[in-house]
Each structure stands twice: as C-alpha cells, then as structure tokens.
C-alpha cells in the first residue's frame, strides 16, 4: 500500500507568527529575523531580561517593573537598576578623561545652523518626488564625473591568504559565513603581497565588530613569529562572542572602545610599542570611512601610518559634514543638495529589486488584504539603468576620498578585491604614503 504524502503547510503571511515552541525560550517575536528570541526566559516569566515588557508599577512595588532604556528604547531595564544601567549601557555617551578621546575631533567642520537646517530638509527628499530637470541633471553630472575620472581605472586585485585555506575548505559553512571568510582572505592576501605583514607594526582595525579580520590577522602574525607587532581593534560597542577572545596568544591584540569620531589615534599608548601603523577595515558604513580617514591623517607625522586598506560599503550613510571629499565635489559643481540626492541613488546599485524595504513591506501587507495595493510611482529608469547609475554614484563618492588622500601625501586608488558573486560591495580603497618612514 502506497504511503500517503503529507499535505504541504500553507504559506504564512509576512506578519503571521508560528506557534511558540516549548517555553524554554523567550516569547518575544523578533520581527526582523522572523523567529522567536532564543534566550532563556526569566524565572516566572515568559520573556528574557532584554525583552521583558514594561510593567505597570503598583503602589506596593513601584520599583519592580521594567521600563524602556532612555538611551535606547530597543531594550528594557529594571527601574530600580536604571541609575547603574545608564553608566554601563552601550548606547551611553562616551565622555571620558582618556587622553585619546576628544569629542567629535574627526567629525568634520561643524556646519552653521542655517546650513545644518538645509541639510536636514534635504534628507527628507524622495527621489520619485524630484522634478525631471533636477533628477536628470544630477544623473548627468555623476555620469560625467565617472567617465572623466573613474571609468576603466579600477583594477582587479584579488588575492587569498594561506591562513584561511582550512576554514574555507569546510563545505558545511553557509554562503554568508563563506562570504566573510573570502573577504578576510582577500584583504590579508593584499597585505601579504604588499609586504605589510612586517615586524614593529601596529595594525589598527577600525569598526572591528566581533573581530574576525583581527583574529586571522593576529594568527598570521603569530605564524610569522612577529612578536613585536600587534592588532589594535577599535569599536564603539562592547560586543559578545568576540572572535579575538579565541586567540591562543592574546598579547597580540588590544581592544579600544571608542567612537571613531572622538578618537585621536596618535594618543593611543598601545601604538608607542611599534614604529609604524597600518589602518584597515573590512566593514565601515558610509560616514565611518570618512571619520577613519580624518582620524588616520590627523597628526600624521606622529602616527606614521604608511598604509591604508578599507573595504568600502554603505554609501547611503555618508553625510555632508563628515565627508572628506567636499572640496573636490564642490569644485566639480556638486552642491550639498546634489550630494544628498546622490547618497539616495547609491542604493540602486545593491538593493536587489529596486524597491525600498519599507515599500516591499507595504506591498506584502497589502497583498494579504482585500483592497488592491497602492501603485508604485512611475519609474523614470529601468532597473538596469538604476543599478548602473547607483554604482557610478558610489564610485564618484569614493573618488572624492582618493583626492583627499592624494592632497595629504598618499598614492590612493580603488581596486576590485573580490568578485561580484561574493558581494556587490567588492571595492577597496588602497592608499600608500608617498614617502614611507624608513624603519
């Protein structure tokens, strides 16, 4: 007798939640990940400490309930512990008496109130609401700058490093894990090729996150027995499950908790141990790249940073105040308003469907209702045209950074460091000092 084939489960709507598993995990539904929180719930509660709902205080127990953190309402805290929590919360303002912390030292020139107000108004612009004249004028200007300065000048520089051969051989790793390993291998391969894995060198990783790049870099230094070199990780957050904690030789790494906007690199006591510095990063969102370039170039005669290697991404998060290439853009006829429009167009290069996340969500919600969804604004460009223009916008912003570095004594260029099937954000900024310090 043939075995009955089980019926397929009906597809859930975007906002529908599956049945909650056995109460061994938190009952909070993580909308972004489409699953329940995996943390263990508090005793006598359905929720973990981070997701315990704010409770109504009673006359008998006014301090027992949890309230949203005033610094970051994404998490909650016991009311009675609020004062202590505010001193350790990751979202707190990092005021410090440390010699290397100077508030907004790398943030760029402070805008006058009128200019700042104008920029804030520009940020509210929506591309589909622009008049045709302005819309196509900005695009034509981007095309002109790209064709004049960038087209055909980005070379391939795809390398691998032997320290990642073993982890990359694991077939069970998913595509996301493999992507990060391939990127890390490529960056270390470039450092190896340019003979940067040398003794008496501090490698400063900006926006280090959980430290995967630093882990494999420190492993390579240990293998080469470069005991006088070190990896200094800079990040504004204190994260769990840091990869650098798994290093056998923990003396090779130092972690600095600081916002790049506030960091005066030459004042770091850790850098006094070595003769030269290499600045690098695998993921610096938008404005963080500009903050890093300012940080590295400030007091450059004291810091001796001969080499800069940054994987570029998230250009939609660039800001006019922090952007280091303003002088070049303005000379090329790009206004602050044009800049904001360009930072909105860059997403066309990597956004997949060409429709914003918010719009996709609205369309998915409308599909579950009886009334027809609101129509998309008429597109003035095809998806292929938008992707190409978005890509050119990214490169124009990157070229402004090259001009800034060249004006400060560096040979700077853009390179493709991995293929597009690994990541669409496959361009690095590579800069070498014209006259590196003789060791």
Tab-separated table of N, CA, C and O in Angstrom, residues 327-408:
chain	number	residue	atom	x	y	z
A	327	UNK	N	35.564	69.305	-0.908
A	327	UNK	CA	36.248	70.315	-1.722
A	327	UNK	C	36.245	69.896	-3.192
A	327	UNK	O	35.961	70.709	-4.092
A	328	UNK	N	36.562	68.630	-3.455
A	328	UNK	CA	36.584	68.164	-4.845
A	328	UNK	C	35.192	68.178	-5.460
A	328	UNK	O	35.018	68.609	-6.602
A	329	UNK	N	34.174	67.733	-4.690
A	329	UNK	CA	32.813	67.733	-5.212
A	329	UNK	C	32.341	69.144	-5.550
A	329	UNK	O	31.740	69.381	-6.599
A	330	UNK	N	32.614	70.088	-4.669
A	330	UNK	CA	32.169	71.457	-4.908
A	330	UNK	C	32.885	72.061	-6.113
A	330	UNK	O	32.272	72.796	-6.897
A	331	UNK	N	34.160	71.747	-6.275
A	331	UNK	CA	34.890	72.212	-7.455
A	331	UNK	C	34.268	71.633	-8.730
A	331	UNK	O	34.249	72.284	-9.779
A	332	UNK	N	33.737	70.402	-8.600
A	332	UNK	CA	33.118	69.743	-9.754
A	332	UNK	C	31.669	70.171	-9.958
A	332	UNK	O	31.002	69.670	-10.869
A	333	UNK	N	31.180	71.079	-9.119
A	333	UNK	CA	29.835	71.602	-9.301
A	333	UNK	C	28.741	70.853	-8.569
A	333	UNK	O	27.553	71.028	-8.861
A	334	UNK	N	29.122	70.015	-7.591
A	334	UNK	CA	28.141	69.267	-6.799
A	334	UNK	C	27.812	70.071	-5.540
A	334	UNK	O	28.700	70.378	-4.744
A	335	UNK	N	26.535	70.383	-5.347
A	335	UNK	CA	26.091	71.147	-4.179
A	335	UNK	C	25.726	70.199	-3.035
A	335	UNK	O	25.582	68.987	-3.255
A	336	UNK	N	25.562	70.715	-1.805
A	336	UNK	CA	25.101	69.853	-0.711
A	336	UNK	C	23.785	69.142	-1.037
A	336	UNK	O	23.605	67.972	-0.668
A	337	UNK	N	22.867	69.817	-1.714
A	337	UNK	CA	21.607	69.166	-2.088
A	337	UNK	C	21.865	68.029	-3.081
A	337	UNK	O	21.291	66.941	-2.951
A	338	UNK	N	22.736	68.280	-4.061
A	338	UNK	CA	23.083	67.226	-5.016
A	338	UNK	C	23.702	66.035	-4.291
A	338	UNK	O	23.431	64.874	-4.629
A	339	UNK	N	24.546	66.324	-3.287
A	339	UNK	CA	25.208	65.257	-2.527
A	339	UNK	C	24.171	64.356	-1.859
A	339	UNK	O	24.279	63.123	-1.909
A	340	UNK	N	23.175	64.951	-1.231
A	340	UNK	CA	22.139	64.157	-0.563
A	340	UNK	C	21.394	63.303	-1.578
A	340	UNK	O	21.093	62.124	-1.321
A	341	UNK	N	21.097	63.870	-2.747
A	341	UNK	CA	20.410	63.103	-3.786
A	341	UNK	C	21.276	61.923	-4.232
A	341	UNK	O	20.786	60.799	-4.410
A	342	UNK	N	22.577	62.151	-4.377
A	342	UNK	CA	23.493	61.076	-4.768
A	342	UNK	C	23.511	59.973	-3.724
A	342	UNK	O	23.509	58.778	-4.057
A	343	UNK	N	23.522	60.344	-2.436
A	343	UNK	CA	23.532	59.323	-1.378
A	343	UNK	C	22.230	58.522	-1.343
A	343	UNK	O	22.196	57.436	-0.762
A	344	UNK	N	21.184	59.036	-1.941
A	344	UNK	CA	19.943	58.267	-2.048
A	344	UNK	C	19.957	57.371	-3.286
A	344	UNK	O	19.351	56.295	-3.290
A	345	UNK	N	20.662	57.793	-4.321
A	345	UNK	CA	20.739	56.998	-5.551
A	345	UNK	C	21.688	55.810	-5.419
A	345	UNK	O	21.551	54.830	-6.152
A	346	UNK	N	22.668	55.880	-4.507
A	346	UNK	CA	23.669	54.810	-4.411
A	346	UNK	C	23.034	53.462	-4.096
A	346	UNK	O	23.549	52.410	-4.503
A	347	UNK	N	21.905	53.457	-3.391
A	347	UNK	CA	21.266	52.199	-3.021
A	347	UNK	C	20.769	51.428	-4.229
A	347	UNK	O	20.563	50.218	-4.148
A	348	UNK	N	20.582	52.111	-5.360
A	348	UNK	CA	20.151	51.417	-6.574
A	348	UNK	C	21.142	50.330	-6.976
A	348	UNK	O	20.781	49.361	-7.626
A	349	UNK	N	22.416	50.487	-6.602
A	349	UNK	CA	23.448	49.541	-7.037
A	349	UNK	C	23.332	48.185	-6.356
A	349	UNK	O	23.783	47.177	-6.896
A	350	UNK	N	22.737	48.148	-5.173
A	350	UNK	CA	22.778	46.906	-4.379
A	350	UNK	C	21.434	46.492	-3.799
A	350	UNK	O	21.363	45.510	-3.062
A	351	UNK	N	20.359	47.225	-4.118
A	351	UNK	CA	19.098	46.977	-3.409
A	351	UNK	C	18.281	45.822	-4.002
A	351	UNK	O	17.153	45.590	-3.581
A	352	UNK	N	18.792	45.117	-4.991
A	352	UNK	CA	18.114	43.923	-5.478
A	352	UNK	C	16.925	44.223	-6.357
A	352	UNK	O	17.040	44.346	-7.571
A	353	UNK	N	15.758	44.368	-5.760
A	353	UNK	CA	14.539	44.563	-6.537
A	353	UNK	C	14.397	45.977	-7.053
A	353	UNK	O	13.597	46.238	-7.932
A	354	UNK	N	15.173	46.908	-6.485
A	354	UNK	CA	14.984	48.305	-6.861
A	354	UNK	C	13.871	48.973	-6.089
A	354	UNK	O	13.578	50.138	-6.285
A	355	UNK	N	13.220	48.238	-5.178
A	355	UNK	CA	12.148	48.775	-4.348
A	355	UNK	C	12.627	48.804	-2.904
A	355	UNK	O	13.229	47.841	-2.421
A	356	UNK	N	12.385	49.875	-2.199
A	356	UNK	CA	12.875	50.022	-0.831
A	356	UNK	C	12.267	48.967	0.081
A	356	UNK	O	11.201	48.411	-0.196
A	357	UNK	N	12.964	48.701	1.195
A	357	UNK	CA	12.493	47.714	2.158
A	357	UNK	C	11.125	48.086	2.707
A	357	UNK	O	10.239	47.246	2.861
A	358	UNK	N	10.950	49.388	2.994
A	358	UNK	CA	9.659	49.837	3.534
A	358	UNK	C	8.538	49.620	2.520
A	358	UNK	O	7.442	49.207	2.879
A	359	UNK	N	8.842	49.895	1.237
A	359	UNK	CA	7.822	49.723	0.205
A	359	UNK	C	7.503	48.249	-0.012
A	359	UNK	O	6.342	47.877	-0.212
A	360	UNK	N	8.507	47.378	0.042
A	360	UNK	CA	8.268	45.942	-0.109
A	360	UNK	C	7.377	45.429	1.011
A	360	UNK	O	6.497	44.603	0.799
A	361	UNK	N	7.619	45.939	2.238
A	361	UNK	CA	6.797	45.520	3.363
A	361	UNK	C	5.362	45.966	3.178
A	361	UNK	O	4.417	45.198	3.426
A	362	UNK	N	5.174	47.213	2.716
A	362	UNK	CA	3.825	47.723	2.497
A	362	UNK	C	3.103	46.913	1.422
A	362	UNK	O	1.909	46.619	1.539
A	363	UNK	N	3.836	46.528	0.381
A	363	UNK	CA	3.231	45.737	-0.683
A	363	UNK	C	2.848	44.345	-0.192
A	363	UNK	O	1.807	43.799	-0.567
A	364	UNK	N	3.712	43.761	0.689
A	364	UNK	CA	3.407	42.438	1.233
A	364	UNK	C	2.179	42.492	2.125
A	364	UNK	O	1.337	41.581	2.120
A	365	UNK	N	2.052	43.560	2.918
A	365	UNK	CA	0.878	43.703	3.782
A	365	UNK	C	-0.386	43.887	2.952
A	365	UNK	O	-1.437	43.312	3.259
A	366	UNK	N	-0.276	44.688	1.879
A	366	UNK	CA	-1.440	44.931	1.038
A	366	UNK	C	-1.889	43.660	0.330
A	366	UNK	O	-3.077	43.463	0.062
A	367	UNK	N	-0.934	42.759	0.034
A	367	UNK	CA	-1.273	41.529	-0.672
A	367	UNK	C	-2.147	40.601	0.165
A	367	UNK	O	-2.846	39.742	-0.366
A	368	UNK	N	-2.100	40.766	1.501
A	368	UNK	CA	-2.907	39.912	2.377
A	368	UNK	C	-4.284	40.501	2.643
A	368	UNK	O	-5.093	39.882	3.332
A	369	UNK	N	-4.542	41.706	2.129
A	369	UNK	CA	-5.819	42.364	2.354
A	369	UNK	C	-6.654	42.328	1.077
A	369	UNK	O	-6.166	42.018	-0.015
A	370	UNK	N	-7.921	42.652	1.219
A	370	UNK	CA	-8.824	42.573	0.076
A	370	UNK	C	-8.624	43.733	-0.886
A	370	UNK	O	-8.740	43.585	-2.097
A	371	UNK	N	-8.322	44.942	-0.360
A	371	UNK	CA	-8.197	46.087	-1.249
A	371	UNK	C	-6.894	46.003	-2.033
A	371	UNK	O	-5.891	45.491	-1.538
A	372	UNK	N	-6.875	46.490	-3.282
A	372	UNK	CA	-5.654	46.423	-4.101
A	372	UNK	C	-4.577	47.324	-3.533
A	372	UNK	O	-4.855	48.351	-2.934
A	373	UNK	N	-3.287	46.930	-3.702
A	373	UNK	CA	-2.196	47.755	-3.175
A	373	UNK	C	-2.059	49.057	-3.944
A	373	UNK	O	-2.427	49.158	-5.109
A	374	UNK	N	-1.535	50.072	-3.238
A	374	UNK	CA	-1.273	51.358	-3.881
A	374	UNK	C	-0.197	51.182	-4.939
A	374	UNK	O	0.782	50.469	-4.756
A	375	UNK	N	-0.383	51.799	-6.076
A	375	UNK	CA	0.541	51.637	-7.186
A	375	UNK	C	1.869	52.340	-6.907
A	375	UNK	O	1.915	53.391	-6.279
A	376	UNK	N	2.950	51.728	-7.399
A	376	UNK	CA	4.267	52.346	-7.300
A	376	UNK	C	4.327	53.607	-8.169
A	376	UNK	O	3.693	53.653	-9.234
A	377	UNK	N	5.054	54.642	-7.739
A	377	UNK	CA	5.249	55.798	-8.612
A	377	UNK	C	5.890	55.356	-9.928
A	377	UNK	O	6.697	54.430	-9.956
A	378	UNK	N	5.535	55.987	-10.996
A	378	UNK	CA	6.076	55.627	-12.299
A	378	UNK	C	7.600	55.761	-12.285
A	378	UNK	O	8.147	56.785	-11.908
A	379	UNK	N	8.299	54.690	-12.677
A	379	UNK	CA	9.754	54.699	-12.693
A	379	UNK	C	10.243	55.409	-13.949
A	379	UNK	O	9.800	55.120	-15.059
A	380	UNK	N	11.189	56.337	-13.772
A	380	UNK	CA	11.739	57.054	-14.913
A	380	UNK	C	12.892	56.293	-15.548
A	380	UNK	O	13.347	56.628	-16.641
A	381	UNK	N	13.392	55.263	-14.860
A	381	UNK	CA	14.522	54.489	-15.351
A	381	UNK	C	14.235	53.007	-15.171
A	381	UNK	O	13.503	52.612	-14.250
A	382	UNK	N	14.822	52.186	-16.010
A	382	UNK	CA	14.686	50.741	-15.844
A	382	UNK	C	15.544	50.291	-14.666
A	382	UNK	O	16.414	51.029	-14.187
A	383	UNK	N	15.315	49.076	-14.218
A	383	UNK	CA	16.101	48.553	-13.103
A	383	UNK	C	17.585	48.500	-13.460
A	383	UNK	O	18.445	48.850	-12.641
A	384	UNK	N	17.928	48.080	-14.680
A	384	UNK	CA	19.323	48.000	-15.101
A	384	UNK	C	19.968	49.380	-15.109
A	384	UNK	O	21.126	49.545	-14.707
A	385	UNK	N	19.217	50.381	-15.554
A	385	UNK	CA	19.749	51.751	-15.560
A	385	UNK	C	19.996	52.245	-14.143
A	385	UNK	O	21.022	52.883	-13.862
A	386	UNK	N	19.067	51.942	-13.234
A	386	UNK	CA	19.238	52.382	-11.844
A	386	UNK	C	20.457	51.724	-11.209
A	386	UNK	O	21.220	52.364	-10.476
A	387	UNK	N	20.656	50.435	-11.460
A	387	UNK	CA	21.809	49.738	-10.879
A	387	UNK	C	23.115	50.364	-11.353
A	387	UNK	O	24.050	50.558	-10.566
A	388	UNK	N	23.198	50.689	-12.637
A	388	UNK	CA	24.423	51.266	-13.176
A	388	UNK	C	24.656	52.672	-12.628
A	388	UNK	O	25.788	53.021	-12.243
A	389	UNK	N	23.613	53.469	-12.541
A	389	UNK	CA	23.758	54.830	-12.007
A	389	UNK	C	24.118	54.784	-10.525
A	389	UNK	O	24.973	55.545	-10.052
A	390	UNK	N	23.489	53.881	-9.778
A	390	UNK	CA	23.831	53.730	-8.366
A	390	UNK	C	25.289	53.362	-8.175
A	390	UNK	O	25.975	53.881	-7.273
A	391	UNK	N	25.790	52.468	-9.028
A	391	UNK	CA	27.199	52.077	-8.960
A	391	UNK	C	28.104	53.274	-9.237
A	391	UNK	O	29.105	53.502	-8.528
A	392	UNK	N	27.763	54.076	-10.252
A	392	UNK	CA	28.586	55.243	-10.584
A	392	UNK	C	28.549	56.287	-9.470
A	392	UNK	O	29.560	56.947	-9.202
A	393	UNK	N	27.405	56.418	-8.806
A	393	UNK	CA	27.323	57.332	-7.658
A	393	UNK	C	28.280	56.909	-6.556
A	393	UNK	O	28.975	57.746	-5.951
A	394	UNK	N	28.355	55.610	-6.278
A	394	UNK	CA	29.263	55.102	-5.252
A	394	UNK	C	30.711	55.454	-5.595
A	394	UNK	O	31.481	55.928	-4.749
A	395	UNK	N	31.069	55.205	-6.833
A	395	UNK	CA	32.458	55.426	-7.226
A	395	UNK	C	32.819	56.908	-7.228
A	395	UNK	O	33.963	57.279	-6.936
A	396	UNK	N	31.877	57.784	-7.559
A	396	UNK	CA	32.136	59.221	-7.512
A	396	UNK	C	32.425	59.649	-6.070
A	396	UNK	O	33.364	60.421	-5.807
A	397	UNK	N	31.633	59.158	-5.121
A	397	UNK	CA	31.890	59.476	-3.716
A	397	UNK	C	33.252	58.938	-3.280
A	397	UNK	O	33.991	59.604	-2.535
A	398	UNK	N	33.609	57.743	-3.750
A	398	UNK	CA	34.910	57.169	-3.399
A	398	UNK	C	36.056	57.975	-4.007
A	398	UNK	O	37.115	58.125	-3.395
A	399	UNK	N	35.844	58.497	-5.222
A	399	UNK	CA	36.916	59.257	-5.860
A	399	UNK	C	37.203	60.541	-5.080
A	399	UNK	O	38.361	60.969	-4.995
A	400	UNK	N	36.186	61.151	-4.502
A	400	UNK	CA	36.422	62.311	-3.652
A	400	UNK	C	37.338	61.980	-2.492
A	400	UNK	O	38.167	62.806	-2.074
A	401	UNK	N	37.229	60.760	-1.977
A	401	UNK	CA	38.112	60.318	-0.889
A	401	UNK	C	39.542	60.144	-1.400
A	401	UNK	O	40.509	60.455	-0.681
A	402	UNK	N	39.686	59.630	-2.612
A	402	UNK	CA	41.021	59.499	-3.190
A	402	UNK	C	41.704	60.862	-3.304
A	402	UNK	O	42.894	61.009	-2.985
A	403	UNK	N	40.962	61.858	-3.763
A	403	UNK	CA	41.528	63.193	-3.915
A	403	UNK	C	41.960	63.760	-2.563
A	403	UNK	O	42.989	64.455	-2.463
A	404	UNK	N	41.198	63.479	-1.531
A	404	UNK	CA	41.552	63.935	-0.190
A	404	UNK	C	42.871	63.293	0.255
A	404	UNK	O	43.756	63.981	0.799
A	405	UNK	N	43.026	61.996	0.012
A	405	UNK	CA	44.254	61.307	0.399
A	405	UNK	C	45.442	61.802	-0.415
A	405	UNK	O	46.550	61.995	0.116
A	406	UNK	N	45.246	62.011	-1.704
A	406	UNK	CA	46.338	62.491	-2.559
A	406	UNK	C	46.809	63.873	-2.125
A	406	UNK	O	48.003	64.171	-2.168
A	407	UNK	N	45.871	64.700	-1.689
A	407	UNK	CA	46.234	66.041	-1.227
A	407	UNK	C	47.009	65.996	0.078
A	407	UNK	O	47.652	66.977	0.464
A	408	UNK	N	46.962	64.837	0.749
A	408	UNK	CA	47.655	64.702	2.035
A	408	UNK	C	48.847	63.747	1.954
A	408	UNK	O	49.266	63.176	2.969
